[in-house]
mmCIF file of C-alpha atoms in Angstrom:
data_model
loop_
_atom_site.group_PDB
_atom_site.id
_atom_site.type_symbol
_atom_site.label_atom_id
_atom_site.label_comp_id
_atom_site.label_asym_id
_atom_site.label_seq_id
_atom_site.Cartn_x
_atom_site.Cartn_y
_atom_site.Cartn_z
ATOM 1 C CA UNK A 1 0.016 -0.259 -0.067
ATOM 2 C CA UNK A 2 1.593 3.336 -0.866
ATOM 3 C CA UNK A 3 1.886 6.235 1.228
ATOM 4 C CA UNK A 4 -0.849 8.332 -0.724
ATOM 5 C CA UNK A 5 -3.219 5.257 -0.114
ATOM 6 C CA UNK A 6 -2.557 5.233 3.629
ATOM 7 C CA UNK A 7 -3.029 8.861 4.059
ATOM 8 C CA UNK A 8 -6.354 8.695 2.140
ATOM 9 C CA UNK A 9 -7.340 5.732 4.350
ATOM 10 C CA UNK A 10 -6.173 7.880 7.411
ATOM 11 C CA UNK A 11 -8.434 10.812 6.380
ATOM 12 C CA UNK A 12 -11.430 8.491 5.982
ATOM 13 C CA UNK A 13 -10.777 6.915 9.362
ATOM 14 C CA UNK A 14 -10.293 10.551 10.943
ATOM 15 C CA UNK A 15 -13.720 11.374 9.596
ATOM 16 C CA UNK A 16 -15.461 8.130 10.728
ATOM 17 C CA UNK A 17 -13.687 8.617 14.259
ATOM 18 C CA UNK A 18 -15.108 12.164 14.764
ATOM 19 C CA UNK A 19 -18.624 10.981 13.206
ATOM 20 C CA UNK A 20 -18.545 8.262 16.156
ATOM 21 C CA UNK A 21 -17.357 10.305 18.839
ATOM 22 C CA UNK A 22 -19.536 13.226 18.073
ATOM 23 C CA UNK A 23 -22.972 11.713 16.887
ATOM 24 C CA UNK A 24 -24.820 8.861 18.905
ATOM 25 C CA UNK A 25 -26.524 6.386 17.224
ATOM 26 C CA UNK A 26 -29.870 8.506 17.896
ATOM 27 C CA UNK A 27 -28.417 11.586 16.496
ATOM 28 C CA UNK A 28 -27.508 9.477 13.145
ATOM 29 C CA UNK A 29 -31.023 8.003 13.177
ATOM 30 C CA UNK A 30 -32.418 11.444 13.367
ATOM 31 C CA UNK A 31 -30.417 12.796 10.718
ATOM 32 C CA UNK A 32 -31.159 10.090 8.336
ATOM 33 C CA UNK A 33 -34.972 10.862 8.933
ATOM 34 C CA UNK A 34 -34.778 14.631 8.526
ATOM 35 C CA UNK A 35 -32.699 14.171 5.155
ATOM 36 C CA UNK A 36 -34.568 11.381 3.881
ATOM 37 C CA UNK A 37 -35.682 12.620 0.540
ATOM 38 C CA UNK A 38 -39.236 11.388 0.638
ATOM 39 C CA UNK A 39 -40.121 10.321 4.295
ATOM 40 C CA UNK A 40 -42.902 7.819 5.020
ATOM 41 C CA UNK A 41 -45.041 7.386 7.841
ATOM 42 C CA UNK A 42 -43.536 3.868 8.328
ATOM 43 C CA UNK A 43 -40.141 5.683 8.727
ATOM 44 C CA UNK A 44 -41.597 7.867 11.254
ATOM 45 C CA UNK A 45 -43.246 5.054 13.058
ATOM 46 C CA UNK A 46 -40.009 2.936 12.987
ATOM 47 C CA UNK A 47 -37.996 5.990 14.264
ATOM 48 C CA UNK A 48 -40.118 7.103 17.482
ATOM 49 C CA UNK A 49 -39.821 4.319 19.833
ATOM 50 C CA UNK A 50 -36.138 4.612 19.541
ATOM 51 C CA UNK A 51 -35.898 8.325 20.241
ATOM 52 C CA UNK A 52 -36.332 9.848 23.759
ATOM 53 C CA UNK A 53 -37.007 13.305 23.835
ATOM 54 C CA UNK A 54 -36.072 13.888 27.588
ATOM 55 C CA UNK A 55 -32.498 11.949 26.883
ATOM 56 C CA UNK A 56 -31.905 13.829 23.546
ATOM 57 C CA UNK A 57 -32.763 17.404 25.052
ATOM 58 C CA UNK A 58 -34.352 20.568 23.557
ATOM 59 C CA UNK A 59 -31.441 21.618 21.423
ATOM 60 C CA UNK A 60 -31.422 18.451 19.249
ATOM 61 C CA UNK A 61 -35.166 17.586 19.287
ATOM 62 C CA UNK A 62 -35.698 21.126 17.757
ATOM 63 C CA UNK A 63 -34.519 19.640 14.642
ATOM 64 C CA UNK A 64 -37.474 16.933 14.993
ATOM 65 C CA UNK A 65 -39.951 19.809 15.582
ATOM 66 C CA UNK A 66 -38.425 21.268 12.285
ATOM 67 C CA UNK A 67 -39.198 17.961 10.421
ATOM 68 C CA UNK A 68 -42.494 17.759 11.890
ATOM 69 C CA UNK A 69 -43.594 21.441 10.667
ATOM 70 C CA UNK A 70 -42.009 20.957 7.347
ATOM 71 C CA UNK A 71 -44.072 17.509 6.749
ATOM 72 C CA UNK A 72 -47.605 18.189 8.208
ATOM 73 C CA UNK A 73 -48.977 15.048 6.578
ATOM 74 C CA UNK A 74 -46.590 12.853 8.793
ATOM 75 C CA UNK A 75 -48.307 11.892 11.966
ATOM 76 C CA UNK A 76 -46.691 11.886 15.478
ATOM 77 C CA UNK A 77 -47.983 10.063 18.733
ATOM 78 C CA UNK A 78 -49.851 12.261 21.203
ATOM 79 C CA UNK A 79 -46.712 12.214 23.597
ATOM 80 C CA UNK A 80 -44.508 13.965 20.809
ATOM 81 C CA UNK A 81 -47.014 16.243 19.006
ATOM 82 C CA UNK A 82 -47.453 18.833 21.800
ATOM 83 C CA UNK A 83 -43.834 18.858 22.850
ATOM 84 C CA UNK A 84 -42.712 19.254 19.383
ATOM 85 C CA UNK A 85 -44.825 22.234 18.712
ATOM 86 C CA UNK A 86 -43.796 23.479 22.230
ATOM 87 C CA UNK A 87 -40.495 23.353 21.365
ATOM 88 C CA UNK A 88 -41.163 25.711 18.340
ATOM 89 C CA UNK A 89 -42.834 28.191 20.531
ATOM 90 C CA UNK A 90 -40.507 28.039 23.571
ATOM 91 C CA UNK A 91 -37.516 29.133 21.106
ATOM 92 C CA UNK A 92 -39.629 31.615 19.514
ATOM 93 C CA UNK A 93 -40.236 33.616 22.950
ATOM 94 C CA UNK A 94 -37.038 32.767 24.463
ATOM 95 C CA UNK A 95 -35.082 34.794 21.611
ATOM 96 C CA UNK A 96 -37.395 37.981 22.170
ATOM 97 C CA UNK A 97 -35.043 39.450 24.636
ATOM 98 C CA UNK A 98 -32.155 38.749 22.780
ATOM 99 C CA UNK A 99 -33.993 40.429 19.470
ATOM 100 C CA UNK A 100 -34.958 43.397 21.480
ATOM 101 C CA UNK A 101 -31.569 44.119 22.396
ATOM 102 C CA UNK A 102 -30.325 43.479 18.899
ATOM 103 C CA UNK A 103 -32.839 45.972 17.767
ATOM 104 C CA UNK A 104 -31.862 48.628 20.190
ATOM 105 C CA UNK A 105 -28.298 48.474 19.183
ATOM 106 C CA UNK A 106 -29.059 48.230 15.504
ATOM 107 C CA UNK A 107 -30.925 51.472 15.578
ATOM 108 C CA UNK A 108 -28.191 53.043 17.108
ATOM 109 C CA UNK A 109 -25.845 51.895 14.354
ATOM 110 C CA UNK A 110 -28.287 52.885 11.771
ATOM 111 C CA UNK A 111 -28.416 56.333 13.243
ATOM 112 C CA UNK A 112 -24.513 56.477 12.723
ATOM 113 C CA UNK A 113 -24.571 54.557 9.174
ATOM 114 C CA UNK A 114 -23.062 51.355 10.331
ATOM 115 C CA UNK A 115 -23.607 48.652 7.896
ATOM 116 C CA UNK A 116 -24.543 45.392 9.681
ATOM 117 C CA UNK A 117 -24.247 41.910 8.125
ATOM 118 C CA UNK A 118 -26.033 39.154 10.106
ATOM 119 C CA UNK A 119 -24.141 35.545 10.532
ATOM 120 C CA UNK A 120 -24.544 32.007 11.635
ATOM 121 C CA UNK A 121 -27.710 31.060 13.096
ATOM 122 C CA UNK A 122 -29.255 34.429 13.150
ATOM 123 C CA UNK A 123 -28.591 34.685 9.291
ATOM 124 C CA UNK A 124 -30.410 31.222 8.882
ATOM 125 C CA UNK A 125 -33.489 32.414 11.274
ATOM 126 C CA UNK A 126 -33.647 35.434 8.776
ATOM 127 C CA UNK A 127 -33.866 33.121 6.134
ATOM 128 C CA UNK A 128 -36.225 30.696 7.375
ATOM 129 C CA UNK A 129 -38.407 32.888 9.597
ATOM 130 C CA UNK A 130 -40.771 29.946 10.518
ATOM 131 C CA UNK A 131 -38.101 27.813 12.192
ATOM 132 C CA UNK A 132 -36.886 29.545 15.335
ATOM 133 C CA UNK A 133 -33.240 28.759 16.401
ATOM 134 C CA UNK A 134 -31.587 28.372 19.716
ATOM 135 C CA UNK A 135 -29.162 31.325 20.126
ATOM 136 C CA UNK A 136 -26.889 32.416 22.995
ATOM 137 C CA UNK A 137 -25.966 35.619 21.146
ATOM 138 C CA UNK A 138 -26.274 37.137 17.547
ATOM 139 C CA UNK A 139 -23.170 37.426 15.351
ATOM 140 C CA UNK A 140 -23.007 40.664 12.855
ATOM 141 C CA UNK A 141 -20.025 41.677 11.049
ATOM 142 C CA UNK A 142 -19.038 45.270 10.351
ATOM 143 C CA UNK A 143 -16.925 46.970 7.883
ATOM 144 C CA UNK A 144 -13.795 49.016 7.620
ATOM 145 C CA UNK A 145 -13.816 51.740 10.397
ATOM 146 C CA UNK A 146 -17.473 51.099 11.525
ATOM 147 C CA UNK A 147 -16.070 48.359 13.904
ATOM 148 C CA UNK A 148 -14.520 51.196 15.791
ATOM 149 C CA UNK A 149 -17.616 53.454 15.570
ATOM 150 C CA UNK A 150 -19.649 50.353 16.971
ATOM 151 C CA UNK A 151 -17.401 49.924 19.651
ATOM 152 C CA UNK A 152 -17.766 53.714 20.736
ATOM 153 C CA UNK A 153 -21.235 53.512 20.452
ATOM 154 C CA UNK A 154 -21.554 50.183 22.616
ATOM 155 C CA UNK A 155 -19.680 51.916 25.319
ATOM 156 C CA UNK A 156 -21.919 54.556 25.707
ATOM 157 C CA UNK A 157 -25.011 52.361 25.848
ATOM 158 C CA UNK A 158 -23.708 50.724 29.074
ATOM 159 C CA UNK A 159 -23.113 47.177 28.201
ATOM 160 C CA UNK A 160 -20.230 45.146 29.354
ATOM 161 C CA UNK A 161 -17.608 44.164 26.556
ATOM 162 C CA UNK A 162 -14.800 42.004 26.103
ATOM 163 C CA UNK A 163 -12.412 43.206 22.898
ATOM 164 C CA UNK A 164 -10.686 40.700 20.740
ATOM 165 C CA UNK A 165 -8.561 41.401 17.675
ATOM 166 C CA UNK A 166 -11.226 40.384 15.787
ATOM 167 C CA UNK A 167 -14.541 40.967 17.571
ATOM 168 C CA UNK A 168 -16.400 42.561 20.278
ATOM 169 C CA UNK A 169 -18.484 40.321 22.653
ATOM 170 C CA UNK A 170 -21.324 42.116 24.278
ATOM 171 C CA UNK A 171 -22.767 40.874 27.340
ATOM 172 C CA UNK A 172 -25.999 42.328 29.614
ATOM 173 C CA UNK A 173 -24.824 44.883 32.134
ATOM 174 C CA UNK A 174 -25.427 42.770 35.222
ATOM 175 C CA UNK A 175 -24.960 39.186 34.032
ATOM 176 C CA UNK A 176 -23.140 36.771 31.830
ATOM 177 C CA UNK A 177 -25.793 36.626 29.305
ATOM 178 C CA UNK A 178 -24.540 37.169 25.485
ATOM 179 C CA UNK A 179 -26.141 39.730 23.303
ATOM 180 C CA UNK A 180 -24.288 40.438 20.268
ATOM 181 C CA UNK A 181 -20.588 39.638 18.999
ATOM 182 C CA UNK A 182 -19.480 42.104 16.578
ATOM 183 C CA UNK A 183 -16.949 41.127 14.227
ATOM 184 C CA UNK A 184 -14.272 43.014 12.354
ATOM 185 C CA UNK A 185 -13.883 40.046 9.967
ATOM 186 C CA UNK A 186 -15.164 36.423 10.267
ATOM 187 C CA UNK A 187 -12.733 34.439 12.420
ATOM 188 C CA UNK A 188 -11.159 31.713 10.337
ATOM 189 C CA UNK A 189 -8.481 31.015 12.484
ATOM 190 C CA UNK A 190 -5.439 31.536 10.144
ATOM 191 C CA UNK A 191 -5.896 35.447 9.921
ATOM 192 C CA UNK A 192 -7.130 35.635 6.612
ATOM 193 C CA UNK A 193 -10.524 36.206 7.202
ATOM 194 C CA UNK A 194 -10.302 39.762 6.859
ATOM 195 C CA UNK A 195 -9.704 39.292 2.840
ATOM 196 C CA UNK A 196 -13.147 38.046 2.447
ATOM 197 C CA UNK A 197 -15.113 41.010 3.524
ATOM 198 C CA UNK A 198 -15.133 42.789 0.457
ATOM 199 C CA UNK A 199 -16.731 39.830 -1.335
ATOM 200 C CA UNK A 200 -19.222 39.189 1.382
ATOM 201 C CA UNK A 201 -20.557 42.831 1.013
ATOM 202 C CA UNK A 202 -20.523 42.468 -2.778
ATOM 203 C CA UNK A 203 -22.810 39.456 -2.847
ATOM 204 C CA UNK A 204 -24.846 40.332 0.471
ATOM 205 C CA UNK A 205 -28.812 40.516 0.254
ATOM 206 C CA UNK A 206 -30.619 43.137 1.711
ATOM 207 C CA UNK A 207 -33.441 42.258 4.376
ATOM 208 C CA UNK A 208 -35.357 43.949 7.045
ATOM 209 C CA UNK A 209 -36.064 42.801 10.698
ATOM 210 C CA UNK A 210 -38.872 44.538 12.288
ATOM 211 C CA UNK A 211 -38.022 47.537 9.987
ATOM 212 C CA UNK A 212 -34.207 47.513 10.639
ATOM 213 C CA UNK A 213 -31.970 47.057 7.575
ATOM 214 C CA UNK A 214 -29.654 44.671 7.581
ATOM 215 C CA UNK A 215 -27.254 42.478 5.142
ATOM 216 C CA UNK A 216 -27.329 38.747 4.748
ATOM 217 C CA UNK A 217 -24.557 36.830 3.158
ATOM 218 C CA UNK A 218 -25.231 34.863 0.016
ATOM 219 C CA UNK A 219 -26.321 31.426 0.356
ATOM 220 C CA UNK A 220 -22.752 30.422 -0.920
ATOM 221 C CA UNK A 221 -21.060 32.520 1.554
ATOM 222 C CA UNK A 222 -23.190 31.315 4.218
ATOM 223 C CA UNK A 223 -22.576 27.649 3.104
ATOM 224 C CA UNK A 224 -18.854 28.166 3.059
ATOM 225 C CA UNK A 225 -18.756 29.971 6.592
ATOM 226 C CA UNK A 226 -20.733 26.795 7.741
ATOM 227 C CA UNK A 227 -18.474 24.574 6.354
ATOM 228 C CA UNK A 228 -15.323 26.486 7.976
ATOM 229 C CA UNK A 229 -17.004 26.523 11.313
ATOM 230 C CA UNK A 230 -18.025 22.929 11.191
ATOM 231 C CA UNK A 231 -14.227 21.788 10.622
ATOM 232 C CA UNK A 232 -13.091 24.364 13.323
ATOM 233 C CA UNK A 233 -15.644 22.864 15.972
ATOM 234 C CA UNK A 234 -14.470 19.203 14.790
ATOM 235 C CA UNK A 235 -11.046 19.840 15.126
ATOM 236 C CA UNK A 236 -11.462 21.689 18.847
ATOM 237 C CA UNK A 237 -13.914 19.421 19.762
ATOM 238 C CA UNK A 238 -16.243 22.281 20.778
ATOM 239 C CA UNK A 239 -19.973 22.800 20.150
ATOM 240 C CA UNK A 240 -21.017 19.133 19.617
ATOM 241 C CA UNK A 241 -24.746 19.684 18.877
ATOM 242 C CA UNK A 242 -24.173 22.445 16.528
ATOM 243 C CA UNK A 243 -22.907 19.556 14.231
ATOM 244 C CA UNK A 244 -26.425 18.873 13.595
ATOM 245 C CA UNK A 245 -27.533 22.139 12.684
ATOM 246 C CA UNK A 246 -24.587 22.632 10.389
ATOM 247 C CA UNK A 247 -25.532 19.741 8.274
ATOM 248 C CA UNK A 248 -29.180 20.953 8.377
ATOM 249 C CA UNK A 249 -28.233 24.619 7.345
ATOM 250 C CA UNK A 250 -26.073 23.171 4.390
ATOM 251 C CA UNK A 251 -28.715 20.867 3.052
ATOM 252 C CA UNK A 252 -31.071 23.927 2.869
ATOM 253 C CA UNK A 253 -28.541 26.111 1.310
ATOM 254 C CA UNK A 254 -27.571 23.643 -1.297
ATOM 255 C CA UNK A 255 -31.132 23.167 -2.359
ATOM 256 C CA UNK A 256 -31.575 27.092 -3.345
ATOM 257 C CA UNK A 257 -31.555 27.738 -6.955
ATOM 258 C CA UNK A 258 -28.541 28.672 -9.054
ATOM 259 C CA UNK A 259 -26.174 27.757 -6.102
ATOM 260 C CA UNK A 260 -22.701 28.456 -7.386
ATOM 261 C CA UNK A 261 -19.905 26.053 -6.026
ATOM 262 C CA UNK A 262 -17.375 28.260 -7.682
ATOM 263 C CA UNK A 263 -17.982 31.094 -5.262
ATOM 264 C CA UNK A 264 -17.173 28.538 -2.447
ATOM 265 C CA UNK A 265 -14.190 27.566 -3.804
ATOM 266 C CA UNK A 266 -13.010 30.828 -4.750
ATOM 267 C CA UNK A 267 -13.683 31.752 -0.864
ATOM 268 C CA UNK A 268 -11.253 28.985 -0.085
ATOM 269 C CA UNK A 269 -8.845 30.032 -1.996
ATOM 270 C CA UNK A 270 -8.863 33.589 -0.881
ATOM 271 C CA UNK A 271 -8.721 32.645 2.801
ATOM 272 C CA UNK A 272 -6.665 29.689 2.136
ATOM 273 C CA UNK A 273 -8.937 27.329 3.797
ATOM 274 C CA UNK A 274 -9.262 24.706 1.233
ATOM 275 C CA UNK A 275 -8.396 22.125 4.119
ATOM 276 C CA UNK A 276 -11.306 23.272 6.135
ATOM 277 C CA UNK A 277 -13.749 23.262 3.256
ATOM 278 C CA UNK A 278 -12.618 19.952 2.018
ATOM 279 C CA UNK A 279 -12.603 18.199 5.606
ATOM 280 C CA UNK A 280 -16.415 19.624 6.249
ATOM 281 C CA UNK A 281 -17.524 18.594 2.826
ATOM 282 C CA UNK A 282 -16.111 15.309 3.112
ATOM 283 C CA UNK A 283 -17.632 14.870 6.784
ATOM 284 C CA UNK A 284 -21.142 15.947 5.639
ATOM 285 C CA UNK A 285 -20.932 13.498 2.553
ATOM 286 C CA UNK A 286 -19.994 10.672 4.932
ATOM 287 C CA UNK A 287 -23.459 11.354 6.533
ATOM 288 C CA UNK A 288 -25.614 12.414 3.695
ATOM 289 C CA UNK A 289 -24.004 10.628 0.748
ATOM 290 C CA UNK A 290 -23.559 12.712 -2.630
ATOM 291 C CA UNK A 291 -25.118 15.731 -1.095
ATOM 292 C CA UNK A 292 -22.216 17.637 -2.118
ATOM 293 C CA UNK A 293 -20.466 16.746 -5.447
ATOM 294 C CA UNK A 294 -17.270 15.037 -5.131
ATOM 295 C CA UNK A 295 -15.442 17.666 -7.918
ATOM 296 C CA UNK A 296 -16.029 20.401 -5.495
ATOM 297 C CA UNK A 297 -13.729 18.894 -2.858
ATOM 298 C CA UNK A 298 -10.869 17.277 -4.811
ATOM 299 C CA UNK A 299 -8.308 19.364 -3.042
ATOM 300 C CA UNK A 300 -5.732 17.467 -0.481
ATOM 301 C CA UNK A 301 -6.788 18.055 2.883
ATOM 302 C CA UNK A 302 -3.683 16.100 4.450
ATOM 303 C CA UNK A 303 -2.309 19.336 5.666
ATOM 304 C CA UNK A 304 -5.605 20.132 7.765
ATOM 305 C CA UNK A 305 -5.819 16.706 9.054
ATOM 306 C CA UNK A 306 -2.244 16.794 10.319
ATOM 307 C CA UNK A 307 -3.461 19.958 12.236
ATOM 308 C CA UNK A 308 -6.296 17.876 13.707
ATOM 309 C CA UNK A 309 -3.673 15.210 15.111
ATOM 310 C CA UNK A 310 -1.299 18.106 16.403
ATOM 311 C CA UNK A 311 -4.184 19.680 18.192
ATOM 312 C CA UNK A 312 -5.155 16.398 19.791
ATOM 313 C CA UNK A 313 -1.886 15.114 20.688
ATOM 314 C CA UNK A 314 0.022 18.182 21.627
ATOM 315 C CA UNK A 315 -2.520 20.991 22.618
ATOM 316 C CA UNK A 316 -1.594 20.101 26.392
ATOM 317 C CA UNK A 317 2.043 20.239 25.725
ATOM 318 C CA UNK A 318 1.725 23.586 23.956
ATOM 319 C CA UNK A 319 0.004 24.993 27.062
ATOM 320 C CA UNK A 320 2.890 23.976 29.222
ATOM 321 C CA UNK A 321 5.348 25.779 26.955
ATOM 322 C CA UNK A 322 3.135 29.044 27.050
ATOM 323 C CA UNK A 323 2.672 28.747 30.935
ATOM 324 C CA UNK A 324 6.615 28.578 31.368
ATOM 325 C CA UNK A 325 7.119 31.187 28.643
ATOM 326 C CA UNK A 326 4.896 33.582 30.423
ATOM 327 C CA UNK A 327 5.022 32.532 33.977
ATOM 328 C CA UNK A 328 8.295 30.847 34.863
ATOM 329 C CA UNK A 329 10.815 32.900 32.850
ATOM 330 C CA UNK A 330 9.234 36.072 34.318
ATOM 331 C CA UNK A 331 9.578 34.882 37.659
ATOM 332 C CA UNK A 332 13.403 33.791 37.128
ATOM 333 C CA UNK A 333 12.498 30.130 38.042
ATOM 334 C CA UNK A 334 13.623 28.798 34.586
ATOM 335 C CA UNK A 335 16.438 30.078 32.293
ATOM 336 C CA UNK A 336 15.812 31.043 28.773
ATOM 337 C CA UNK A 337 18.247 28.323 27.937
ATOM 338 C CA UNK A 338 15.826 25.706 29.474
ATOM 339 C CA UNK A 339 13.038 27.264 27.944
ATOM 340 C CA UNK A 340 14.516 27.026 24.516
ATOM 341 C CA UNK A 341 15.131 23.243 25.154
ATOM 342 C CA UNK A 342 11.498 22.927 25.743
ATOM 343 C CA UNK A 343 10.426 24.731 22.967
ATOM 344 C CA UNK A 344 12.889 22.618 20.483
ATOM 345 C CA UNK A 345 10.940 19.376 21.963
ATOM 346 C CA UNK A 346 7.529 21.020 21.377
ATOM 347 C CA UNK A 347 8.684 21.522 17.539
ATOM 348 C CA UNK A 348 10.033 18.105 17.472
ATOM 349 C CA UNK A 349 6.711 16.834 18.510
ATOM 350 C CA UNK A 350 5.175 18.838 15.672
ATOM 351 C CA UNK A 351 7.463 17.144 13.315
ATOM 352 C CA UNK A 352 6.408 13.595 14.658
ATOM 353 C CA UNK A 353 2.941 14.491 14.197
ATOM 354 C CA UNK A 354 3.761 15.117 10.390
ATOM 355 C CA UNK A 355 5.551 12.173 9.973
ATOM 356 C CA UNK A 356 2.975 9.858 11.926
ATOM 357 C CA UNK A 357 -0.081 10.827 9.953
ATOM 358 C CA UNK A 358 -0.005 7.979 7.893
ATOM 359 C CA UNK A 359 0.193 5.618 10.844
ATOM 360 C CA UNK A 360 -3.226 7.148 12.169
ATOM 361 C CA UNK A 361 -5.455 4.312 11.255
ATOM 362 C CA UNK A 362 -4.321 2.192 14.205
ATOM 363 C CA UNK A 363 -4.760 4.906 16.707
ATOM 364 C CA UNK A 364 -8.296 5.985 15.477
ATOM 365 C CA UNK A 365 -9.382 2.298 15.629
ATOM 366 C CA UNK A 366 -8.205 2.320 19.048
ATOM 367 C CA UNK A 367 -9.981 5.261 20.077
ATOM 368 C CA UNK A 368 -13.175 3.879 18.354
ATOM 369 C CA UNK A 369 -13.099 0.905 20.531
ATOM 370 C CA UNK A 370 -12.364 2.755 23.571
ATOM 371 C CA UNK A 371 -15.384 4.897 22.750
ATOM 372 C CA UNK A 372 -17.539 1.810 22.358
ATOM 373 C CA UNK A 373 -16.339 0.449 25.767
ATOM 374 C CA UNK A 374 -17.529 3.622 27.408
#
């Protein structure tokens, strides 16, 4: 078996490992039901006895509520029907305070001629207003010097803020409740997100939310951002439930007329995220076969997979090195020479991660068995 074949097999195993570690059998059964091209009553009747709403939780079960609303001809039992309808109402009203704060801030931005583009879950909610979203906050993108103007306006409005290089996180004055994440550029994790701004703005669609003018990214741009976020969440092992929504959103966006894969590919090249897009597309197609044309993601994702392995194996070591750098040296507890030796070992470990990529099949199989035993 050639090295290329081993690498391809390792990529497949890595994707299958993430599916088995992030999605339960119930999750996969739910996805297969809601993504069925022509769901039947027989499929619903077979699925329901295996799905426990209380165990799955409201966030995941909301997808089943979507499915029931989209297929009113299908019958659910007297147990599920009121709960599924109740979930739609619950999330509709739960978001009212969040949207109220958004409107308040949005009107202040409008008075100061600040353009706002809504992102992520709130953008999908704008596109599918009949399907409420579970949202912890609302993400918006500003352009150019509007980011600084937005910061100054928020300061005067009394909200608490935490400032990052690419965003302002806004919280309620007296709680940890999130309100808005205002982005200077989309956080792609490689410092190239700013390159995308002018293209997002050029292709954006105008929309109104309760009379407030906002921009919504094109379907292709939303699809691209969903793939990148999906791959980031898989790599960093965060936001497991959002994996289900990423698949749900991507399927909807791909079904829209005149969808242009060339735009998604151009975005990936502009931001150097071909690996993120390719890995996300392969992950989705493993669960929903042939949803994304294979010719779309022919780019080599080896480098991205190596990055995942490096994250898994050496994140802890990286934290130790940083702690030494910022704490021990500052306190004179370790010499710069000793730190340099540790840093060299860290680089050696990264080298090993690259060399060992083709050997990951055994590691992944072992991890899979450990997951099953749990």
